[in-house]
PDB file of C-alpha atoms in Angstrom:
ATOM      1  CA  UNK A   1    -134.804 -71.846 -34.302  1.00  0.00           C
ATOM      2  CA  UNK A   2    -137.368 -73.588 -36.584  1.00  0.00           C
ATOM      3  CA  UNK A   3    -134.260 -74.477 -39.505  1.00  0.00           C
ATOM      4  CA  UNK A   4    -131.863 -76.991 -37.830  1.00  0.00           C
ATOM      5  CA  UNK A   5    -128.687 -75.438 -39.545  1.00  0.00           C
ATOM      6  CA  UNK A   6    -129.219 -71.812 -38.306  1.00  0.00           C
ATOM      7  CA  UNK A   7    -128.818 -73.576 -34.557  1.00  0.00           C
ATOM      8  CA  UNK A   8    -126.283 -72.313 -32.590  1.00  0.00           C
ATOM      9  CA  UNK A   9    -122.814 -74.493 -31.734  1.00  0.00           C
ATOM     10  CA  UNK A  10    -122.748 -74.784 -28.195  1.00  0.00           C
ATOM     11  CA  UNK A  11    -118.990 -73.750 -26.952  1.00  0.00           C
ATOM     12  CA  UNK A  12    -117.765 -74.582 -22.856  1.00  0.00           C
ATOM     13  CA  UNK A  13    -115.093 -73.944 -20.880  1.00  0.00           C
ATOM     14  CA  UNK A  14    -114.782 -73.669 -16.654  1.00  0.00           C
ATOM     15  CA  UNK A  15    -113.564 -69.982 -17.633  1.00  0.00           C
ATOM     16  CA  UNK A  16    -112.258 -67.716 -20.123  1.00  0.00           C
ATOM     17  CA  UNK A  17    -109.610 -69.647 -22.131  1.00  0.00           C
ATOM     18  CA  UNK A  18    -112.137 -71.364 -24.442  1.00  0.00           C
ATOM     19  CA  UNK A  19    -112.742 -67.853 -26.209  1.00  0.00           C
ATOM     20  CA  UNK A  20    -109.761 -69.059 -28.199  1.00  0.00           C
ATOM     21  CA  UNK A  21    -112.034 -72.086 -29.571  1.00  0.00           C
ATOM     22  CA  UNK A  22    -114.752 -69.517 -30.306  1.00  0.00           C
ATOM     23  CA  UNK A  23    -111.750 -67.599 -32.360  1.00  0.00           C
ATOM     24  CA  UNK A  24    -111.263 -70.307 -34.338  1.00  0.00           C
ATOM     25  CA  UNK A  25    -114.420 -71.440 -34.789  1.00  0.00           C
ATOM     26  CA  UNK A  26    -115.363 -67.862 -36.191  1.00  0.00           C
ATOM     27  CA  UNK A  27    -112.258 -68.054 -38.689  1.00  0.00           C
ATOM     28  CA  UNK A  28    -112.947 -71.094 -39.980  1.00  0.00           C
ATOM     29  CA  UNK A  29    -116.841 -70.993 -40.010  1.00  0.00           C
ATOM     30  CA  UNK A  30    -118.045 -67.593 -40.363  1.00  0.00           C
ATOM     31  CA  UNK A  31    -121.967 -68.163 -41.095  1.00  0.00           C
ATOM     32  CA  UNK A  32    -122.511 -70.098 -38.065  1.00  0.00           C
ATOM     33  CA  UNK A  33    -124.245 -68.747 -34.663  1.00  0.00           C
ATOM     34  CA  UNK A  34    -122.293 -69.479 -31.362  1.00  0.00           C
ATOM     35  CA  UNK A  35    -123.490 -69.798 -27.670  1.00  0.00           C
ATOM     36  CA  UNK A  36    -120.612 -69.708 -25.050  1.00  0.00           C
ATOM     37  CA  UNK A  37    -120.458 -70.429 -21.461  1.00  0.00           C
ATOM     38  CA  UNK A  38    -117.570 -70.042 -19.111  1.00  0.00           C
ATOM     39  CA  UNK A  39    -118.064 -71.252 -15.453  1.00  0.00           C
ATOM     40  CA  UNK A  40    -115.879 -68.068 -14.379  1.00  0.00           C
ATOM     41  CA  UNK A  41    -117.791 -68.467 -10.480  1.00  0.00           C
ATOM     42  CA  UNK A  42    -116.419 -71.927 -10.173  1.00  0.00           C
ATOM     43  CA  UNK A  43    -112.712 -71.983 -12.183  1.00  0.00           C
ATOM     44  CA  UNK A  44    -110.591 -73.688 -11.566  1.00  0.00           C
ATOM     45  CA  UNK A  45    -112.104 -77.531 -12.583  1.00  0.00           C
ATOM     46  CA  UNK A  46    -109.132 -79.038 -12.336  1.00  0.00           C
ATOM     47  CA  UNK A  47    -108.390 -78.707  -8.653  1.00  0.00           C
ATOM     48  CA  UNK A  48    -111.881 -80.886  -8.288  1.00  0.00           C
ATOM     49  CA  UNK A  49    -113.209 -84.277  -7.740  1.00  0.00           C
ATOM     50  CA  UNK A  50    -114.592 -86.485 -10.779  1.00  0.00           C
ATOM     51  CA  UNK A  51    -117.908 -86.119  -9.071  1.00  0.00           C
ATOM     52  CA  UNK A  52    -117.877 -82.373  -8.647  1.00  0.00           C
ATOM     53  CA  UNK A  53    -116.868 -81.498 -12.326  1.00  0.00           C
ATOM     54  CA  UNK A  54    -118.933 -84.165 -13.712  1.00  0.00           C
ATOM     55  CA  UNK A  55    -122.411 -82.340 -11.738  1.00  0.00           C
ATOM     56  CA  UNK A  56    -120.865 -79.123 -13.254  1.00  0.00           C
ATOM     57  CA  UNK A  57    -120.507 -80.049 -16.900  1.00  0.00           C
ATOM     58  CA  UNK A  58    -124.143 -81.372 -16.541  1.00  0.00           C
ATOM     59  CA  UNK A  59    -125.283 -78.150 -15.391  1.00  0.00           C
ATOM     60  CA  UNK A  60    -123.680 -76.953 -18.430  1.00  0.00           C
ATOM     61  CA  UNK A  61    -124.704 -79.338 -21.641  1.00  0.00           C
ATOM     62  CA  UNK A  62    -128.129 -78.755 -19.944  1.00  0.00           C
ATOM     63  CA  UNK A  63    -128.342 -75.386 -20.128  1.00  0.00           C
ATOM     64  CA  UNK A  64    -126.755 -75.123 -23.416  1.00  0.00           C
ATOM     65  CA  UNK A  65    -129.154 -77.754 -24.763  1.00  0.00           C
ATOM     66  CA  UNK A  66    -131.750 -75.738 -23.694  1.00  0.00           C
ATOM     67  CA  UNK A  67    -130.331 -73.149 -25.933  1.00  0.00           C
ATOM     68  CA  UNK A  68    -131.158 -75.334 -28.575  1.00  0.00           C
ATOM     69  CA  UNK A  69    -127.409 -75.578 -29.811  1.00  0.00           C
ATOM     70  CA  UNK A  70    -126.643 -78.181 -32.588  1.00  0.00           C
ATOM     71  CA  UNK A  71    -123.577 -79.289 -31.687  1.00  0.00           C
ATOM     72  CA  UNK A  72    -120.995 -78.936 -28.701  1.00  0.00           C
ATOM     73  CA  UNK A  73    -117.511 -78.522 -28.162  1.00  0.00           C
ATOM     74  CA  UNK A  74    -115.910 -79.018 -25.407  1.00  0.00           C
ATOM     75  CA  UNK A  75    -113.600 -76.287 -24.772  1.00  0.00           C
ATOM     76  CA  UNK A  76    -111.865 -77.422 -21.742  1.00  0.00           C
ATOM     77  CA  UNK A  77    -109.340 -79.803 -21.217  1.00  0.00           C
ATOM     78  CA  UNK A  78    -109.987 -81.051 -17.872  1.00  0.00           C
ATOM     79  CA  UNK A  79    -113.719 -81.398 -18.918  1.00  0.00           C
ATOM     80  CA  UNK A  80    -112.624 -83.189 -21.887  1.00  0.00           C
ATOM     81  CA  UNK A  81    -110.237 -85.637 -20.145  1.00  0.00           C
ATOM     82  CA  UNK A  82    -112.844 -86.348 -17.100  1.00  0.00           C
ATOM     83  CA  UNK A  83    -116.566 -85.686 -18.092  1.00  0.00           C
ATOM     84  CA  UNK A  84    -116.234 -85.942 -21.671  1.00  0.00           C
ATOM     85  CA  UNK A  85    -118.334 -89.531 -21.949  1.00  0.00           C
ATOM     86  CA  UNK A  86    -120.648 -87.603 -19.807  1.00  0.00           C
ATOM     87  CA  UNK A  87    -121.386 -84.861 -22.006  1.00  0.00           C
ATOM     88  CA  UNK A  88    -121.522 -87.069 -25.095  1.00  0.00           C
ATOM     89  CA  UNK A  89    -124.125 -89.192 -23.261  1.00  0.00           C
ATOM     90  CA  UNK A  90    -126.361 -86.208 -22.447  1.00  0.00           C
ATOM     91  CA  UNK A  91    -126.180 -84.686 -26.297  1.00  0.00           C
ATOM     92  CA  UNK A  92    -127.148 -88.048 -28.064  1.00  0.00           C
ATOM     93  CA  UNK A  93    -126.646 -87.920 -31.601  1.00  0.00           C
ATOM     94  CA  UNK A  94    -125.764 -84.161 -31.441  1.00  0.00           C
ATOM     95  CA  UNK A  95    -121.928 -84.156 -32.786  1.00  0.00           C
ATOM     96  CA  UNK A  96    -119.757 -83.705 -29.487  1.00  0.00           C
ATOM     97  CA  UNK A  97    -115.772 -82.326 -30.423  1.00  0.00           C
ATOM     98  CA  UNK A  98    -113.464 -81.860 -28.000  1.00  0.00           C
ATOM     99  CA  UNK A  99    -109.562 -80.530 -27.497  1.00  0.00           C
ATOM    100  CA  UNK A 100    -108.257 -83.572 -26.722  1.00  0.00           C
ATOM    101  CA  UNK A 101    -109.341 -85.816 -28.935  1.00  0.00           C
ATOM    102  CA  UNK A 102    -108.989 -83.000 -31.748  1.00  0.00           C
ATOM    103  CA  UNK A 103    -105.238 -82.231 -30.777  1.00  0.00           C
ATOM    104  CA  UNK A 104    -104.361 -86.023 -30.560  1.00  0.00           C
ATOM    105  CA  UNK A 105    -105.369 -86.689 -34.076  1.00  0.00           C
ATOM    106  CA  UNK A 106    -104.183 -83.657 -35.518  1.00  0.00           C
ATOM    107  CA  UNK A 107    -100.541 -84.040 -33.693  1.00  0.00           C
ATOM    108  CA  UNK A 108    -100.572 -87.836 -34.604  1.00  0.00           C
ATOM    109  CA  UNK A 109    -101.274 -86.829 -38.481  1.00  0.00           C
ATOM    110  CA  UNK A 110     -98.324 -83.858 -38.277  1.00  0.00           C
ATOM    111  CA  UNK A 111     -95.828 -86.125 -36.540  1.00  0.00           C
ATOM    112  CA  UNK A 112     -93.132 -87.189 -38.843  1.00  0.00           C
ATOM    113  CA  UNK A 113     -90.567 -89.214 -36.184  1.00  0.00           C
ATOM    114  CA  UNK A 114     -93.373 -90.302 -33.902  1.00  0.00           C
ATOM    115  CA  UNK A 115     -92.191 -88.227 -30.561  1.00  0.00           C
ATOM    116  CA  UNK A 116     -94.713 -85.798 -29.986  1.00  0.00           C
ATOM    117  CA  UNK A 117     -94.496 -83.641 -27.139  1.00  0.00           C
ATOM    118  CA  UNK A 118     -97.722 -82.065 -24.589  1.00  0.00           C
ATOM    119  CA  UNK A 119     -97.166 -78.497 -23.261  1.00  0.00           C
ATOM    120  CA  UNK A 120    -100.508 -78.375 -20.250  1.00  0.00           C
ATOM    121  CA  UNK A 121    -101.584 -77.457 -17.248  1.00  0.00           C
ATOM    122  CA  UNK A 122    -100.467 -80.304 -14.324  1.00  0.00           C
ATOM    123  CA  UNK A 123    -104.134 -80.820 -13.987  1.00  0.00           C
ATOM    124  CA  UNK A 124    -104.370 -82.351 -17.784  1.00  0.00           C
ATOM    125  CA  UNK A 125    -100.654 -84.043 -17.963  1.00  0.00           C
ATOM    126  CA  UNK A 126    -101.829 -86.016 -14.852  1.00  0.00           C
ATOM    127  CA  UNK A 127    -104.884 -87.035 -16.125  1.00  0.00           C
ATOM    128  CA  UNK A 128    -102.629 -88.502 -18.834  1.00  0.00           C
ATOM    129  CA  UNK A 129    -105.710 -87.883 -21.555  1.00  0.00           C
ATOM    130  CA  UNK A 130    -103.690 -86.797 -24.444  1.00  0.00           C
ATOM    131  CA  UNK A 131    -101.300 -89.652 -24.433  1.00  0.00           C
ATOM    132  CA  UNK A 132    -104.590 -92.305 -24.011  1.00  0.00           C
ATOM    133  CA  UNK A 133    -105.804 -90.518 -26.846  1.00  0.00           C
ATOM    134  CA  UNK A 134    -102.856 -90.691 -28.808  1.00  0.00           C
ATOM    135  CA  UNK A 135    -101.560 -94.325 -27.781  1.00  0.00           C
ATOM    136  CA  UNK A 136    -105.175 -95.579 -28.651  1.00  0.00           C
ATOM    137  CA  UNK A 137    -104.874 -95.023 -32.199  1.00  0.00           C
ATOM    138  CA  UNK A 138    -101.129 -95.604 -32.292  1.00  0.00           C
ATOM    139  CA  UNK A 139     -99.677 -97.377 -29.449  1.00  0.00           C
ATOM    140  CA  UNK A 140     -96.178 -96.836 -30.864  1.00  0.00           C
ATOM    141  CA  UNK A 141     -95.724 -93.102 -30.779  1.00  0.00           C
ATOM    142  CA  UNK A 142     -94.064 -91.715 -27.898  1.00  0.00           C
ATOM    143  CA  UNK A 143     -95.361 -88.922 -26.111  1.00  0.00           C
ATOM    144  CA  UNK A 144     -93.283 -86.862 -23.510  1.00  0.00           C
ATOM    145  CA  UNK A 145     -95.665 -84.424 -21.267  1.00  0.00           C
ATOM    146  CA  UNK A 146     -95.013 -80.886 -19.845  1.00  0.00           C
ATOM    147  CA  UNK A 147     -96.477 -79.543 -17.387  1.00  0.00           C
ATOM    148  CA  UNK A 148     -96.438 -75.640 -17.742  1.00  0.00           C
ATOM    149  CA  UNK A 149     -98.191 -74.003 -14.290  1.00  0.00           C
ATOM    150  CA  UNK A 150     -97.031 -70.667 -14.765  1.00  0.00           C
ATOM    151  CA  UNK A 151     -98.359 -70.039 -18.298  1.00  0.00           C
ATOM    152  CA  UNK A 152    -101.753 -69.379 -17.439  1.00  0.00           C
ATOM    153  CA  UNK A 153    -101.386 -66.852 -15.362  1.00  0.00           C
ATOM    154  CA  UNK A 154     -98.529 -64.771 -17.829  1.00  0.00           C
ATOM    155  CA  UNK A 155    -101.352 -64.760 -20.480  1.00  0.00           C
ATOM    156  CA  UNK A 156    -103.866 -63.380 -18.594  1.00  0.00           C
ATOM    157  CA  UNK A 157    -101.859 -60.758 -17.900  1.00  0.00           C
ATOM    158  CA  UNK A 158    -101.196 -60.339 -21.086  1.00  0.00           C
ATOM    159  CA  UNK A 159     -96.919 -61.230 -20.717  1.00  0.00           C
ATOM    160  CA  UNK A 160     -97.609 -62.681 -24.425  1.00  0.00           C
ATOM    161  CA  UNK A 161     -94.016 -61.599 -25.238  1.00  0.00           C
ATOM    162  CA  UNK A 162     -92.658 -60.153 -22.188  1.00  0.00           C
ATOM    163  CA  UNK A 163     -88.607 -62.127 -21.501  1.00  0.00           C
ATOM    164  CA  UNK A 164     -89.903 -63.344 -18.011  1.00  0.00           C
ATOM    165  CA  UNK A 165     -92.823 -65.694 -20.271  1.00  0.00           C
ATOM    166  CA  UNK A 166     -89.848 -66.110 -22.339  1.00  0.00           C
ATOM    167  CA  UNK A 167     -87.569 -67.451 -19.797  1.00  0.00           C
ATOM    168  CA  UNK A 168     -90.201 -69.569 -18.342  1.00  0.00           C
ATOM    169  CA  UNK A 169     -91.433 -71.067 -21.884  1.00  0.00           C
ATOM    170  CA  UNK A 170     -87.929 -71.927 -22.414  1.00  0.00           C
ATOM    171  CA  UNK A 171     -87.455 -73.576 -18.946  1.00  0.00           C
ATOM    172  CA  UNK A 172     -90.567 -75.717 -20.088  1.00  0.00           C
ATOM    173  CA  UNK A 173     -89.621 -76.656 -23.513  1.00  0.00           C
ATOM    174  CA  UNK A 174     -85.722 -78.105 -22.412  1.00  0.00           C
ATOM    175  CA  UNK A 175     -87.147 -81.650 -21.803  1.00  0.00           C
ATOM    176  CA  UNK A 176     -89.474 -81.812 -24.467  1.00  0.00           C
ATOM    177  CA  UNK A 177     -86.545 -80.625 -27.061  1.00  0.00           C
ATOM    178  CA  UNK A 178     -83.935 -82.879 -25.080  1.00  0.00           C
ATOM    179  CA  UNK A 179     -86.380 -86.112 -25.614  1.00  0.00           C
ATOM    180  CA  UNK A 180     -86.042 -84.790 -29.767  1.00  0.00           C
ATOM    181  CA  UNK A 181     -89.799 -84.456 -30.498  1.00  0.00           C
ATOM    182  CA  UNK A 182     -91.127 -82.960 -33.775  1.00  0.00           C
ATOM    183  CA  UNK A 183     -94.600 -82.217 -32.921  1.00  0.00           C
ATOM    184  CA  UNK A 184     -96.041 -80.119 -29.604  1.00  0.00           C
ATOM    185  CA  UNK A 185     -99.527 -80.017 -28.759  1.00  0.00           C
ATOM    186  CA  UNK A 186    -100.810 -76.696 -27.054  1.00  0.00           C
ATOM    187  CA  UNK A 187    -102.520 -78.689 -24.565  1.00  0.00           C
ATOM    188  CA  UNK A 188    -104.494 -75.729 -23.207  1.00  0.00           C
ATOM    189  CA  UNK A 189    -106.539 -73.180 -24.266  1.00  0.00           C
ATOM    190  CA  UNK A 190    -104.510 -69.955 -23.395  1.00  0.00           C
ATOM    191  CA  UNK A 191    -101.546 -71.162 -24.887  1.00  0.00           C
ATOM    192  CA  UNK A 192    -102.400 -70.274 -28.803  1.00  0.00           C
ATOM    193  CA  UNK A 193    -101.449 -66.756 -27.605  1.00  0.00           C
ATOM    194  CA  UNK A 194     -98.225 -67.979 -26.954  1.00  0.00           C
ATOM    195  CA  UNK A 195     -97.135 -69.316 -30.547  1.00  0.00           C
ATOM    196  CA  UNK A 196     -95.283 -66.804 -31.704  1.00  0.00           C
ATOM    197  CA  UNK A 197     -92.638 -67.050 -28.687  1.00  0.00           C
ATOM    198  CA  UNK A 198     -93.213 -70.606 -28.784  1.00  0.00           C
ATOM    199  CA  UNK A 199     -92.439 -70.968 -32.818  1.00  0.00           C
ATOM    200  CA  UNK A 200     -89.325 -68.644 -31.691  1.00  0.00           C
ATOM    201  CA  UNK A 201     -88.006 -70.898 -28.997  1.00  0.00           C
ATOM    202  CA  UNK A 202     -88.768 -74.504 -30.679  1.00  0.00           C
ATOM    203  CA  UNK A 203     -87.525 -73.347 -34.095  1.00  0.00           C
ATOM    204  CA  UNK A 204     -87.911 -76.675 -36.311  1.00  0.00           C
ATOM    205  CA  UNK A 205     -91.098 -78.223 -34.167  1.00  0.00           C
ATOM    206  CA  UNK A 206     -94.472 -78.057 -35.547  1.00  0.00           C
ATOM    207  CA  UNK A 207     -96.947 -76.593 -33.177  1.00  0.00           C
ATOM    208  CA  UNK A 208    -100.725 -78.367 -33.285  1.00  0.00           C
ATOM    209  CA  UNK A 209    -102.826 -75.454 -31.930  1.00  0.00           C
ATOM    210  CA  UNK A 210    -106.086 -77.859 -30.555  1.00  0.00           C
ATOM    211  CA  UNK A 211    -108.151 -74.395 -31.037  1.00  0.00           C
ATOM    212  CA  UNK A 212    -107.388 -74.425 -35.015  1.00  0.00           C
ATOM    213  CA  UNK A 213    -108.118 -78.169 -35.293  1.00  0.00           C
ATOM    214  CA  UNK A 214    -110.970 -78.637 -33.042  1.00  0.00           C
ATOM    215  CA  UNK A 215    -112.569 -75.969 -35.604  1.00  0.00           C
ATOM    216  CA  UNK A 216    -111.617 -78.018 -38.005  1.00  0.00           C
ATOM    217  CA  UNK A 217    -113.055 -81.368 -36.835  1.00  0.00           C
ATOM    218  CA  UNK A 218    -116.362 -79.466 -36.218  1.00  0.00           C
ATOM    219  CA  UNK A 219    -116.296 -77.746 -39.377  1.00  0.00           C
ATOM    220  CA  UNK A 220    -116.137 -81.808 -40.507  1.00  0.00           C
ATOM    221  CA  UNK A 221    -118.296 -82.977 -38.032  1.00  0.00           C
ATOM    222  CA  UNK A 222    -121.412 -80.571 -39.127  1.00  0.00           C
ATOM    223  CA  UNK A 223    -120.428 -80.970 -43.066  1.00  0.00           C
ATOM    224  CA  UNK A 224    -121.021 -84.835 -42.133  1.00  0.00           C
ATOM    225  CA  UNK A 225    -124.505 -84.385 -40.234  1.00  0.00           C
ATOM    226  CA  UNK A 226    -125.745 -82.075 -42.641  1.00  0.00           C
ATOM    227  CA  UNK A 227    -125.640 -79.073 -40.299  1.00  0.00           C
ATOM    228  CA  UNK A 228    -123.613 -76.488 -42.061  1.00  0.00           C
ATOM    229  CA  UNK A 229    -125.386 -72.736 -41.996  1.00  0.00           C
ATOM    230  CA  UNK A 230    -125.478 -71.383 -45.653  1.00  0.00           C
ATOM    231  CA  UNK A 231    -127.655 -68.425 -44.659  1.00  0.00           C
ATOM    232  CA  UNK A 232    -126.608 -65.258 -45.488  1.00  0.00           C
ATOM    233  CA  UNK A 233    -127.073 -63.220 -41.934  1.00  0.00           C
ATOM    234  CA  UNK A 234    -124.642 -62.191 -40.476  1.00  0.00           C
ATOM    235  CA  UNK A 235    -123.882 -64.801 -37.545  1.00  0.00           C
ATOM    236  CA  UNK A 236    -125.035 -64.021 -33.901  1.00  0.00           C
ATOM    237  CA  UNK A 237    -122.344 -64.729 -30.950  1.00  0.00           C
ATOM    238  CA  UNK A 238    -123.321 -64.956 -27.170  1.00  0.00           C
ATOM    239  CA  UNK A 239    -121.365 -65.065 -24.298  1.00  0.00           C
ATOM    240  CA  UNK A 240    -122.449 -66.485 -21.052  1.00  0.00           C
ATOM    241  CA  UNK A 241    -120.304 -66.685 -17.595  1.00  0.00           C
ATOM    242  CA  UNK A 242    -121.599 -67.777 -13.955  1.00  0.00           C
ATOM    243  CA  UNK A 243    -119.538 -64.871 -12.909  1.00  0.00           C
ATOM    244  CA  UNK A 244    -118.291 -61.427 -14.130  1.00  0.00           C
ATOM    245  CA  UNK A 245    -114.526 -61.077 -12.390  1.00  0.00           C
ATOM    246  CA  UNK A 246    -112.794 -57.836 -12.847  1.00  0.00           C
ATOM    247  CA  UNK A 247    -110.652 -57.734 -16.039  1.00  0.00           C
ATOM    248  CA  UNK A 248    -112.901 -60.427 -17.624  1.00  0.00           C
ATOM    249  CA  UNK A 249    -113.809 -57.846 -20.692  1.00  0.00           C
ATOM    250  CA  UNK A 250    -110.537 -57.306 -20.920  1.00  0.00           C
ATOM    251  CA  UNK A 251    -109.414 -60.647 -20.573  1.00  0.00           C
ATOM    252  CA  UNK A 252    -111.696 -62.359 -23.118  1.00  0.00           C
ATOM    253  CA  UNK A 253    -111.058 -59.558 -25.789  1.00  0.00           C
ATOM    254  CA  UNK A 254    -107.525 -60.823 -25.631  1.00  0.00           C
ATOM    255  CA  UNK A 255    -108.732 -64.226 -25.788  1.00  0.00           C
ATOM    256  CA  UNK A 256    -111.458 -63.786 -28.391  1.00  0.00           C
ATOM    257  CA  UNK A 257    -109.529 -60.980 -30.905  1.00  0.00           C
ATOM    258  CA  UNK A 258    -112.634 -58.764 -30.571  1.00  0.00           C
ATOM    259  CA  UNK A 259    -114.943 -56.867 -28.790  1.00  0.00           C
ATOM    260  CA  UNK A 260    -117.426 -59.012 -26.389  1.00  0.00           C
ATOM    261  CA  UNK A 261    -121.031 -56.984 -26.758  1.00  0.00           C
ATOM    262  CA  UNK A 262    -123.441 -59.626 -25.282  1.00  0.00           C
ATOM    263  CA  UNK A 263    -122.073 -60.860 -21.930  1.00  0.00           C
ATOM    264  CA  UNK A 264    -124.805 -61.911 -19.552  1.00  0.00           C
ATOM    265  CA  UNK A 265    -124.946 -63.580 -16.218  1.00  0.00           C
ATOM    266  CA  UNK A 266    -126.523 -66.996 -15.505  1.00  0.00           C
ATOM    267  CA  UNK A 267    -126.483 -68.907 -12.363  1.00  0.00           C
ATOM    268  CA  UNK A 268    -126.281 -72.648 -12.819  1.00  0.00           C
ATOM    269  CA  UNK A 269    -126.919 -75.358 -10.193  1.00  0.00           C
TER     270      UNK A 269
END
């Protein structure tokens, strides 16, 4: 596209959970035109090397560059915690968010006592990234990780209020409530699905949902560079996956709170 500001944003994730970013990016900026990938052949990342998902996430900037997005966000936590530098070293001056670095800042700004607590997959709480990214700009907040395995799969099947996600949330939250934090980071991007049964079993806490604020850090980001669409089209989504897995419509309408018309196939790598 000839006018820099009509350029898509450039979303990524290793599979389907990053529709939630796309949500939230279409709440909070309406005008703007998104390009998505999900590496649905190759999930899950985090059960790879450094090397592996670093080659991957190449694949990926590359081929969204070549999409001519103006701006990425990084979707994915365990692409965010291990090839992050990466992608920010391909795009250049192109703004670069990510969930990590989005939910750190936006937990760290909520917390009132200083104990924040990190619901994630095991992949993410071992890569220790969100407490980095929250002891680098305050080394004296204390941060008490979860790792929450089973999650994942209840929201894909769509268990978003079913007693046996129930059970398990609450099995979860005991030692982040018993270490008396006042802040929880959704550390992953299925779990915004979950807030409502969250909010019901951590009455008092104040969730930071990194979809909502990584929208909000590029809605910042692009106001900053100058890169804000004010046309007055009506914005143009596309969706892009390595692989179409049964239930994937039905999975990403979930995700996404709409219908999914333009899904198409690429083959990276």
């Amino acid at each position: 596209m000839s006018n820099n500001k009509q350029r898509p944003i450039g979303v990524f994730d290793s599979g389907v959970g990053g529709l939630t970013n796309v949500r939230a990016l279409m709440e909070r900026l309406p005008m703007e035109n998104i390009v998505y990938f999900g590496d649905t052949a190759r999930v899950p990342y985090g059960v790879k090397s450094r090397a592996t998902i670093e080659t991957f996430t190449a694949q990926i900037v590359e081929f969204l560059l070549q999409n001519d997005v103006k701006a990425l966000v990084i979707a994915c936590n365990t692409i965010a915690a291990v090839a992050g530098q990466k992608v920010r070293a391909m795009a250049g001056n192109m703004p670069v968010l990510d969930v990590i670095t989005a939910g750190a800042e936006a937990a760290l700004a909520t917390t009132r006592t200083n104990h924040i607590g990190v619901m994630a997959t095991s992949t993410t709480v071992n890569s220790n990234a969100y407490a980095r990214a929250i002891h680098s700009r305050n080394p004296d907040v204390r941060v008490q990780s979860q790792a929450c395995p089973l999650l994942v799969p209840l929201v894909e099947e769509g268990w978003l209020d079913h007693e046996v996600t129930r059970l398990t949330a609450r099995e979860y939250l005991k030692p982040l409530l018993a270490d008396d934090i006042d802040t929880l980071v959704l550390g992953c991007t299925h779990y915004p699905l979950l807030k409502p049964l969250l909010k019901a079993e951590a009455p008092g806490i104040t969730l930071v949902d990194s979809a909502l604020t990584t929208a909000e850090a590029a809605a910042q980001a692009l106001a900053a560079a100058d890169l804000l669409n004010s046309g007055n089209g009506s914005a143009d989504y596309r969706f892009y996956v390595s692989d179409i897995p049964l239930r994937f419509r039905t999975i990403g309408e979930r995700f996404l709170g709409r219908s999914m018309e333009q899904i198409e196939m690429v083959s990276l790598g």
